[in-house]
XYZ file of C-alpha atoms in Angstrom:
557
model
C -24.463 1.072 49.549
C -20.905 1.972 49.277
C -19.784 3.019 45.392
C -23.293 3.155 44.429
C -25.021 1.235 41.498
C -22.545 1.766 39.269
C -20.174 -0.669 41.386
C -22.883 -2.678 40.761
C -23.428 -2.927 36.797
C -19.591 -3.093 36.815
C -19.401 -6.379 38.962
C -22.668 -7.897 36.859
C -20.944 -7.435 33.783
C -17.479 -8.433 34.569
C -19.303 -11.659 36.353
C -21.606 -11.725 32.160
C -18.000 -11.624 30.766
C -16.418 -14.670 32.807
C -19.392 -16.481 32.280
C -19.381 -16.383 28.910
C -15.919 -16.587 28.987
C -16.144 -19.840 30.998
C -19.106 -21.058 28.709
C -16.543 -20.141 25.299
C -13.489 -22.504 26.866
C -16.092 -25.338 27.851
C -17.170 -24.988 23.793
C -14.096 -25.315 22.389
C -12.725 -28.007 24.107
C -15.439 -29.950 23.687
C -15.034 -29.512 19.989
C -11.034 -30.533 21.004
C -11.642 -33.593 22.276
C -14.440 -34.919 19.312
C -11.607 -33.994 16.830
C -9.084 -36.031 18.441
C -10.712 -38.608 19.115
C -12.070 -38.514 15.546
C -10.726 -40.326 12.320
C -9.525 -36.909 10.977
C -7.909 -36.455 14.762
C -5.937 -39.710 15.017
C -4.898 -39.226 11.442
C -3.222 -35.909 11.910
C -1.955 -37.068 15.410
C -3.507 -34.510 16.680
C -2.561 -35.562 21.007
C 0.214 -37.005 19.283
C 1.460 -34.017 18.815
C 0.740 -32.732 22.239
C -1.850 -29.698 20.151
C -5.711 -29.402 19.407
C -7.801 -28.012 16.673
C -8.190 -24.450 17.526
C -4.280 -24.397 18.011
C -4.102 -25.839 14.615
C -6.940 -23.472 12.876
C -5.445 -20.108 14.824
C -1.980 -21.158 13.617
C -3.121 -21.228 10.111
C -4.280 -17.866 10.058
C -1.287 -16.758 11.751
C 0.313 -18.220 8.946
C -1.737 -17.056 6.423
C -1.614 -13.345 7.186
C 2.267 -13.324 7.495
C 2.609 -15.049 4.081
C -0.402 -13.425 1.874
C 1.279 -10.228 0.824
C 2.707 -13.186 -1.583
C -0.261 -13.173 -3.626
C 0.234 -9.307 -4.503
C 3.749 -9.448 -5.190
C 4.440 -11.775 -6.798
C 1.996 -11.567 -9.405
C 4.072 -7.644 -9.599
C 7.310 -9.424 -10.082
C 6.069 -11.610 -12.743
C 3.695 -9.190 -14.424
C 6.959 -7.371 -15.430
C 8.655 -10.081 -17.369
C 5.400 -9.050 -20.207
C 4.414 -13.251 -19.708
C 2.690 -14.010 -23.130
C 2.131 -10.547 -24.014
C 4.595 -9.542 -27.081
C 5.122 -6.489 -29.940
C 2.521 -8.290 -31.630
C -0.638 -7.121 -29.421
C 1.279 -3.632 -30.313
C 1.084 -4.499 -34.589
C -2.202 -5.741 -33.929
C -3.496 -2.376 -33.085
C -1.298 -0.635 -34.831
C -2.575 -2.522 -37.800
C -5.762 -2.355 -37.684
C -6.120 0.965 -36.811
C -3.209 2.717 -39.138
C -3.370 -0.034 -41.692
C -3.658 2.906 -44.694
C -0.961 4.985 -42.810
C 1.433 2.142 -42.600
C 1.262 1.031 -46.424
C 1.837 4.923 -47.288
C 5.338 5.224 -45.426
C 6.030 1.844 -46.004
C 6.356 1.171 -41.874
C 6.895 -1.842 -40.278
C 4.181 -3.453 -38.062
C 5.402 -2.975 -34.110
C 8.155 -0.709 -34.762
C 9.064 2.038 -32.710
C 5.551 1.094 -30.823
C 5.504 2.640 -27.088
C 4.198 -0.584 -24.901
C 3.906 1.273 -21.804
C 1.563 3.804 -23.684
C -0.382 1.162 -25.853
C -3.942 0.341 -24.377
C -4.031 -3.290 -26.611
C -0.511 -4.108 -24.700
C -1.611 -2.527 -21.109
C -5.190 -4.909 -21.862
C -3.162 -8.133 -22.453
C -0.783 -7.187 -19.064
C -3.932 -6.794 -16.620
C -5.089 -10.366 -17.597
C -1.984 -11.416 -17.068
C -1.454 -10.030 -13.613
C -5.020 -10.972 -13.141
C -3.944 -15.587 -14.167
C -0.898 -14.979 -12.159
C -2.933 -13.533 -9.305
C -4.871 -17.150 -9.726
C -1.908 -19.009 -10.563
C -0.026 -17.674 -7.189
C -3.202 -18.527 -5.175
C -4.120 -21.678 -7.094
C -0.378 -22.872 -6.788
C -0.402 -22.283 -3.129
C -3.895 -23.819 -2.702
C -2.375 -27.575 -4.258
C 0.935 -27.187 -2.263
C -0.248 -26.217 1.161
C -3.431 -29.008 1.141
C -0.684 -31.179 0.096
C 1.450 -30.687 2.484
C -1.142 -30.599 5.323
C -3.079 -33.595 3.974
C -0.001 -36.066 2.603
C 2.918 -35.562 4.652
C 1.245 -33.943 7.968
C 3.521 -31.278 8.334
C 2.505 -27.291 9.636
C 4.118 -26.112 6.504
C 2.414 -23.961 4.245
C 3.989 -23.551 0.626
C 3.367 -20.806 -2.105
C 5.634 -19.028 -5.358
C 9.254 -18.224 -4.062
C 10.465 -14.901 -3.421
C 14.078 -14.741 -5.112
C 13.118 -17.260 -7.787
C 10.703 -14.983 -9.654
C 12.837 -12.506 -9.984
C 15.693 -14.143 -11.345
C 12.488 -15.193 -13.542
C 10.757 -11.617 -14.065
C 14.030 -9.433 -14.341
C 16.727 -12.143 -15.741
C 15.310 -14.693 -17.930
C 12.689 -12.979 -19.606
C 13.806 -9.796 -18.906
C 11.737 -7.128 -18.575
C 8.601 -6.705 -20.812
C 10.221 -9.453 -22.652
C 13.616 -7.804 -23.190
C 15.474 -10.658 -21.978
C 17.720 -13.764 -23.221
C 14.489 -16.261 -23.374
C 11.503 -16.519 -24.719
C 8.439 -16.452 -22.128
C 7.362 -19.740 -23.379
C 10.379 -21.080 -23.350
C 10.765 -19.951 -19.773
C 7.948 -21.356 -18.065
C 9.178 -24.853 -19.869
C 12.541 -24.804 -17.662
C 10.762 -23.715 -14.500
C 8.760 -27.311 -15.363
C 11.923 -29.231 -16.019
C 13.704 -28.106 -12.875
C 10.393 -28.689 -11.467
C 10.614 -32.379 -12.944
C 14.870 -32.507 -11.954
C 13.705 -31.550 -8.267
C 11.341 -34.089 -7.868
C 13.738 -36.926 -9.152
C 15.822 -35.794 -6.442
C 13.423 -36.327 -3.829
C 12.059 -39.819 -4.629
C 16.083 -40.697 -4.933
C 16.398 -39.168 -1.632
C 19.791 -37.028 -3.336
C 18.150 -33.374 -2.561
C 20.126 -33.424 0.937
C 23.400 -34.487 -0.382
C 23.722 -32.159 -3.790
C 22.364 -29.031 -0.725
C 25.314 -30.718 0.963
C 28.065 -30.029 -1.806
C 27.622 -26.567 -2.473
C 29.717 -24.755 0.260
C 28.453 -23.393 3.077
C 29.698 -19.793 2.584
C 28.443 -20.336 -0.281
C 24.527 -20.785 0.592
C 24.391 -17.865 3.215
C 25.931 -15.815 0.893
C 22.926 -16.843 -2.089
C 20.457 -16.343 0.569
C 21.431 -12.663 1.712
C 22.388 -11.703 -1.372
C 18.565 -12.551 -3.355
C 17.671 -10.329 -0.122
C 20.070 -7.205 -1.187
C 18.076 -8.024 -5.321
C 15.161 -7.561 -4.698
C 15.222 -4.604 -2.050
C 17.100 -2.707 -4.805
C 13.740 -3.795 -6.978
C 12.351 -2.771 -4.270
C 13.766 0.564 -4.151
C 13.162 1.390 -7.894
C 10.198 3.023 -9.375
C 9.212 -0.055 -11.629
C 8.006 -2.381 -8.887
C 8.716 -0.717 -5.250
C 9.204 3.351 -4.011
C 10.956 5.193 -6.855
C 13.509 6.214 -4.871
C 16.506 5.220 -6.383
C 16.779 5.951 -10.286
C 19.476 6.210 -13.000
C 21.508 8.450 -13.498
C 24.166 9.099 -16.762
C 26.796 10.101 -14.605
C 26.825 7.906 -12.263
C 24.930 5.201 -12.791
C 22.075 5.206 -10.300
C 21.467 8.394 -7.720
C 18.551 9.304 -5.335
C 14.866 9.603 -7.084
C 11.263 9.951 -5.700
C 11.009 12.495 -8.487
C 7.957 14.612 -9.297
C 8.452 14.074 -13.271
C 10.909 11.378 -14.508
C 11.875 10.837 -18.109
C 9.386 8.235 -20.008
C 12.026 6.726 -21.548
C 15.205 6.679 -20.113
C 13.272 6.926 -15.956
C 15.919 9.720 -15.071
C 14.666 12.279 -12.875
C 13.664 15.509 -14.831
C 12.661 17.087 -11.749
C 11.292 17.610 -8.118
C 13.939 15.229 -6.339
C 12.271 13.588 -3.369
C 9.394 15.014 -4.116
C 7.061 12.260 -5.347
C 4.041 11.866 -3.033
C 3.536 7.882 -4.064
C 7.210 8.003 -2.545
C 6.051 9.767 1.046
C 2.858 7.641 1.094
C 5.277 4.375 -0.082
C 7.687 5.382 2.912
C 4.308 5.256 5.469
C 3.699 1.589 4.548
C 7.111 1.020 5.744
C 6.888 2.469 8.596
C 4.633 0.572 9.371
C 5.530 -2.814 8.655
C 9.080 -1.453 10.333
C 6.907 -1.357 13.334
C 4.753 -4.071 13.153
C 7.570 -6.336 12.595
C 9.897 -4.767 15.560
C 6.800 -5.479 17.976
C 6.789 -9.189 16.035
C 3.239 -7.978 15.033
C 1.511 -11.368 13.545
C 0.985 -10.181 9.814
C 3.408 -7.621 9.428
C 4.160 -7.648 5.841
C 0.722 -7.366 5.139
C -0.241 -4.068 6.847
C 1.967 -1.560 5.312
C 0.160 -2.171 1.868
C -2.923 -3.189 2.955
C -2.889 0.807 4.368
C -0.625 2.030 1.224
C -3.104 0.600 -0.927
C -6.571 1.424 0.741
C -5.200 5.378 0.275
C -3.925 4.591 -3.188
C -7.545 3.255 -4.012
C -9.263 7.198 -3.861
C -9.473 8.908 -7.264
C -8.599 12.533 -8.320
C -5.223 12.250 -6.006
C -2.331 12.714 -6.871
C -1.483 8.722 -5.084
C -4.876 7.469 -6.768
C -3.581 4.061 -9.074
C -6.892 4.848 -10.731
C -5.567 7.757 -12.484
C -7.830 9.143 -15.342
C -7.183 8.019 -18.185
C -8.231 4.621 -21.113
C -6.071 2.151 -18.073
C -6.923 3.474 -15.498
C -10.718 3.636 -16.030
C -10.757 -0.094 -17.231
C -8.986 -1.178 -13.727
C -11.465 0.933 -11.924
C -15.119 -0.561 -13.551
C -13.016 -3.905 -13.133
C -12.045 -2.835 -9.480
C -15.683 -1.934 -8.300
C -16.834 -5.099 -9.012
C -15.147 -6.595 -6.308
C -15.443 -10.397 -5.870
C -14.718 -11.477 -8.953
C -13.211 -15.595 -10.219
C -10.915 -14.971 -12.897
C -10.411 -17.354 -15.060
C -6.906 -17.928 -16.416
C -6.621 -16.634 -19.912
C -3.353 -16.390 -20.781
C -0.674 -18.086 -18.463
C -2.182 -21.327 -18.500
C -0.987 -23.906 -20.408
C 2.439 -21.619 -22.234
C 4.749 -24.245 -21.576
C 7.443 -24.257 -25.295
C 10.928 -26.918 -24.918
C 11.217 -25.881 -28.636
C 13.684 -23.325 -27.089
C 16.162 -25.966 -25.231
C 19.367 -25.662 -27.367
C 20.654 -21.973 -25.986
C 23.831 -22.105 -23.281
C 21.180 -19.632 -21.149
C 17.762 -21.553 -21.266
C 20.189 -24.101 -19.506
C 21.840 -21.936 -16.925
C 18.537 -20.907 -16.493
C 17.821 -24.299 -15.580
C 20.286 -24.943 -13.203
C 20.273 -21.761 -11.476
C 16.494 -22.280 -11.040
C 17.288 -26.042 -9.123
C 20.667 -24.518 -7.177
C 18.031 -21.977 -5.465
C 15.712 -24.353 -5.103
C 17.779 -26.685 -3.396
C 19.618 -24.320 -1.144
C 15.850 -21.973 -0.249
C 13.720 -25.185 0.148
C 15.513 -27.863 1.700
C 17.326 -25.357 3.862
C 14.223 -23.287 5.098
C 12.424 -27.309 5.607
C 14.872 -28.357 7.730
C 15.067 -24.832 9.769
C 11.708 -25.368 10.672
C 11.070 -28.775 11.135
C 14.417 -27.497 14.162
C 12.405 -25.157 14.904
C 9.563 -27.059 15.502
C 11.122 -29.196 17.341
C 10.381 -32.217 14.688
C 14.040 -33.107 14.032
C 15.335 -36.989 15.315
C 18.932 -37.419 16.388
C 20.002 -37.341 13.019
C 18.650 -34.104 11.649
C 16.071 -35.542 9.982
C 11.993 -35.362 10.477
C 8.793 -37.439 10.199
C 7.612 -36.835 7.045
C 10.487 -35.792 5.328
C 10.173 -37.931 2.225
C 6.562 -36.881 1.992
C 7.445 -33.364 2.441
C 9.757 -32.839 -0.331
C 7.818 -34.895 -2.986
C 4.774 -32.411 -2.526
C 6.872 -29.078 -2.599
C 9.061 -30.155 -6.162
C 5.224 -31.235 -7.363
C 3.957 -27.917 -6.500
C 6.310 -26.104 -8.493
C 5.201 -28.436 -11.516
C 1.676 -27.464 -10.811
C 2.363 -24.030 -10.812
C 4.746 -23.753 -13.586
C 1.522 -24.994 -15.750
C -0.607 -22.344 -14.435
C 2.169 -20.137 -14.991
C 4.133 -19.482 -12.109
C 7.109 -19.898 -10.230
C 9.409 -22.434 -8.319
C 6.890 -23.006 -5.850
C 8.914 -23.752 -2.038
C 7.775 -24.045 1.677
C 7.736 -20.776 3.409
C 9.886 -19.539 6.075
C 7.194 -17.882 7.343
C 5.087 -21.056 8.353
C 7.463 -20.847 11.638
C 4.417 -17.858 12.817
C 1.994 -20.928 12.818
C 4.359 -22.380 14.417
C 4.872 -20.311 17.086
C 1.388 -20.855 17.729
C 1.443 -24.155 18.295
C 0.611 -25.662 14.772
C 2.233 -29.108 14.693
C 0.437 -30.861 12.204
C -1.126 -30.699 8.672
C -4.503 -29.363 9.593
C -2.462 -25.919 9.811
C -1.197 -25.774 6.410
C -4.407 -27.253 5.404
C -6.378 -24.240 7.159
C -3.770 -21.883 4.906
C -4.773 -23.582 1.872
C -9.139 -22.868 2.890
C -7.530 -19.119 3.705
C -6.091 -18.750 0.406
C -8.702 -20.294 -1.882
C -11.423 -17.639 -0.026
C -8.736 -15.103 -0.760
C -9.237 -15.981 -5.067
C -12.991 -15.058 -4.920
C -11.621 -10.997 -4.389
C -8.760 -11.043 -7.739
C -10.377 -7.293 -8.746
C -9.247 -6.322 -5.473
C -5.800 -8.194 -5.345
C -4.418 -6.921 -9.342
C -5.391 -3.591 -7.966
C -2.293 -2.990 -5.490
C 0.143 -0.297 -6.668
C 4.268 -0.950 -7.158
C 4.575 1.921 -4.686
C 2.609 -0.840 -1.673
C 4.648 -3.593 -2.552
C 8.231 -2.296 -2.620
C 8.509 -1.663 1.414
C 7.572 -5.149 1.727
C 10.552 -6.151 -0.800
C 13.419 -4.180 1.179
C 12.057 -5.361 3.872
C 12.148 -9.373 3.023
C 15.352 -8.277 1.641
C 16.081 -6.920 5.018
C 14.798 -10.248 6.666
C 17.533 -12.120 4.574
C 20.661 -10.551 5.353
C 20.591 -12.640 8.620
C 22.353 -15.430 7.039
C 25.795 -13.347 6.686
C 26.294 -13.263 10.466
C 27.157 -17.145 9.640
C 29.676 -16.916 6.983
C 33.181 -16.831 8.655
C 34.602 -13.187 7.760
C 37.908 -14.379 9.282
C 38.367 -17.064 7.028
C 39.343 -14.944 3.307
C 39.135 -18.331 1.060
C 35.241 -18.261 2.410
C 34.407 -14.011 3.091
C 35.955 -13.056 -0.332
C 33.464 -15.550 -2.874
C 30.924 -14.979 -0.171
C 31.134 -11.332 -0.282
C 31.669 -11.202 -4.489
C 27.771 -12.855 -4.393
C 26.485 -11.136 -2.607
C 27.527 -8.006 -4.117
C 27.381 -8.900 -8.010
C 23.827 -9.850 -7.739
C 21.756 -6.348 -7.437
C 24.739 -4.684 -9.122
C 25.136 -6.861 -12.122
C 21.616 -7.563 -11.945
C 21.746 -11.632 -12.259
C 21.069 -13.931 -9.048
C 23.226 -16.232 -11.505
C 25.704 -13.971 -12.351
C 26.717 -14.068 -8.616
C 26.002 -17.189 -7.898
C 28.289 -18.135 -10.483
C 31.412 -15.641 -9.300
C 31.328 -17.296 -6.531
C 31.489 -20.683 -6.860
C 33.721 -20.172 -9.459
C 36.245 -17.884 -6.792
C 35.831 -20.500 -4.151
C 36.849 -23.372 -6.434
C 40.186 -21.156 -7.623
C 41.315 -19.997 -3.632
C 40.546 -23.836 -2.415
C 42.089 -25.221 -5.528
C 46.087 -24.746 -3.948
C 44.425 -26.479 -0.609
C 42.855 -29.392 -3.025
C 45.784 -30.486 -5.271
C 48.158 -30.591 -2.070
C 45.427 -32.369 -0.734
C 45.102 -35.329 -3.822
C 48.940 -34.927 -3.585
C 49.330 -35.509 -0.152
C 47.255 -38.942 -0.086
C 48.672 -40.441 -3.457
C 51.932 -39.917 -1.943
C 50.406 -41.186 1.405
C 49.066 -44.136 -0.387
C 52.105 -44.927 -2.512
C 54.024 -45.140 0.897
C 51.264 -47.692 2.292
C 51.794 -49.271 -0.766
C 55.634 -50.152 -0.378
C 55.189 -50.582 2.915
C 53.302 -53.289 2.301
C 55.618 -54.797 -0.854
C 58.119 -54.615 2.110
C 55.990 -56.863 4.361
C 55.264 -59.314 1.631
C 59.062 -59.671 0.762
C 60.251 -59.584 4.124
C 57.895 -62.897 4.638
C 58.923 -64.867 1.422
C 62.688 -64.185 2.829
C 61.698 -65.661 5.788
C 60.022 -68.759 4.617
C 61.732 -71.821 4.339
C 63.516 -72.811 0.956
C 60.974 -75.152 -1.172
C 62.331 -78.675 -1.182
C 63.440 -79.899 -4.487
């Protein structure tokens, strides 16, 4: 027999595969028909929008994989602010342990306390990080579920990048060294959410977004990308490639030994083991992005994190220290549902008598209006939801949902919740209804039970993602009119000042101010011409009235 028994077995295998595949397709079609004709299918307009139940599930999984990195990244960034942890945590330990020595030397509690080395402060930070992981997850669950069920749109929500960095490094500052206390800053986030909700209810969001010059809107997105990339290149929350220098401010680092106080390199430039591991993660993510692999952003984080979880190596996230051992004991639980302890309800409005707080509110509102509104319109256009006027079905409800999600997030301890541009991954998979967003919410809910794993993602695993997020945000630069200097110079100033002054607000203020100054002459001339034209028209009208009066016959006496 030609081909022998192997050919027969091969044909049988192919036949079994085709049979199984056909059975699966028939079962899938039956499920899709059942859902489409059910009350659920009719509510979500599955057939009307030419979708199916299984397609919506696949779209939700794709969106979740693409944006799941925010769980660890957002927690890492916001924990840098110190959260509700303060020097008081450090003082309490020193008062209890060294009270006799302090009385003998007349020392002041908390002075000279090294927060990085203090066990009590680090314990508070660890709890805060777990809190923010849960706050991030819950905000994403609430926001995405509401977007799917209330607005019936396949758009997922989570705490946004950019606003979290501004909060951690500009408003509160690293470990609370900024101008605004954590509780007051959270109050500013909640107030911003309330203002954003009011603008949404009144229908003013789109109008407010259009008031900002287009070049500044585009430059703000790119500038925030540069800011995130700069953060990801540093050692505190990234790969450590860039470090401080006394002579040039910043320089090449990735050192094997650094000064614990200044962060300057002591020896071994480009010899940091964690940097080279982070470089591998960066390459993995970049290759996946270039090949358009779904969930690209999370693969590099997973690779680096898995390697860093092994103890006894130079790249371990669990060093043989008190903090490392404590983190490892919690990590071994694997599954644990963490109850928020430190961050929930930590909101204060008592410090709103300073200009710094109101600057924070305005800046957060500005970024929220531009980022969320712009992203939502672009994704609606991509998904084919927009009408001839540029609006889309469910627009009003969608605006209310994402504004309300920010209020919920601030109450839990996280920053502005926004509609994620990563939702385009689900749109590419064919997601067209709210079932996609509800699937994302369900997957985020499942992740809430794995906080021991999520809270032990090292900064050198997160850093590459920050750099690549910054790279993706730079695509907005191509839309700026660089040949027009009145638009190009303010845009460039906006972008460059954000990373160089380590302040998103500084870049926005400088860009808007310079744009207004450069257009001042044109605006003055325009007003003058309008006034002159109006006076001319009034003069002509008066002449016509006078001429008409002269043509009238004299009134008889």
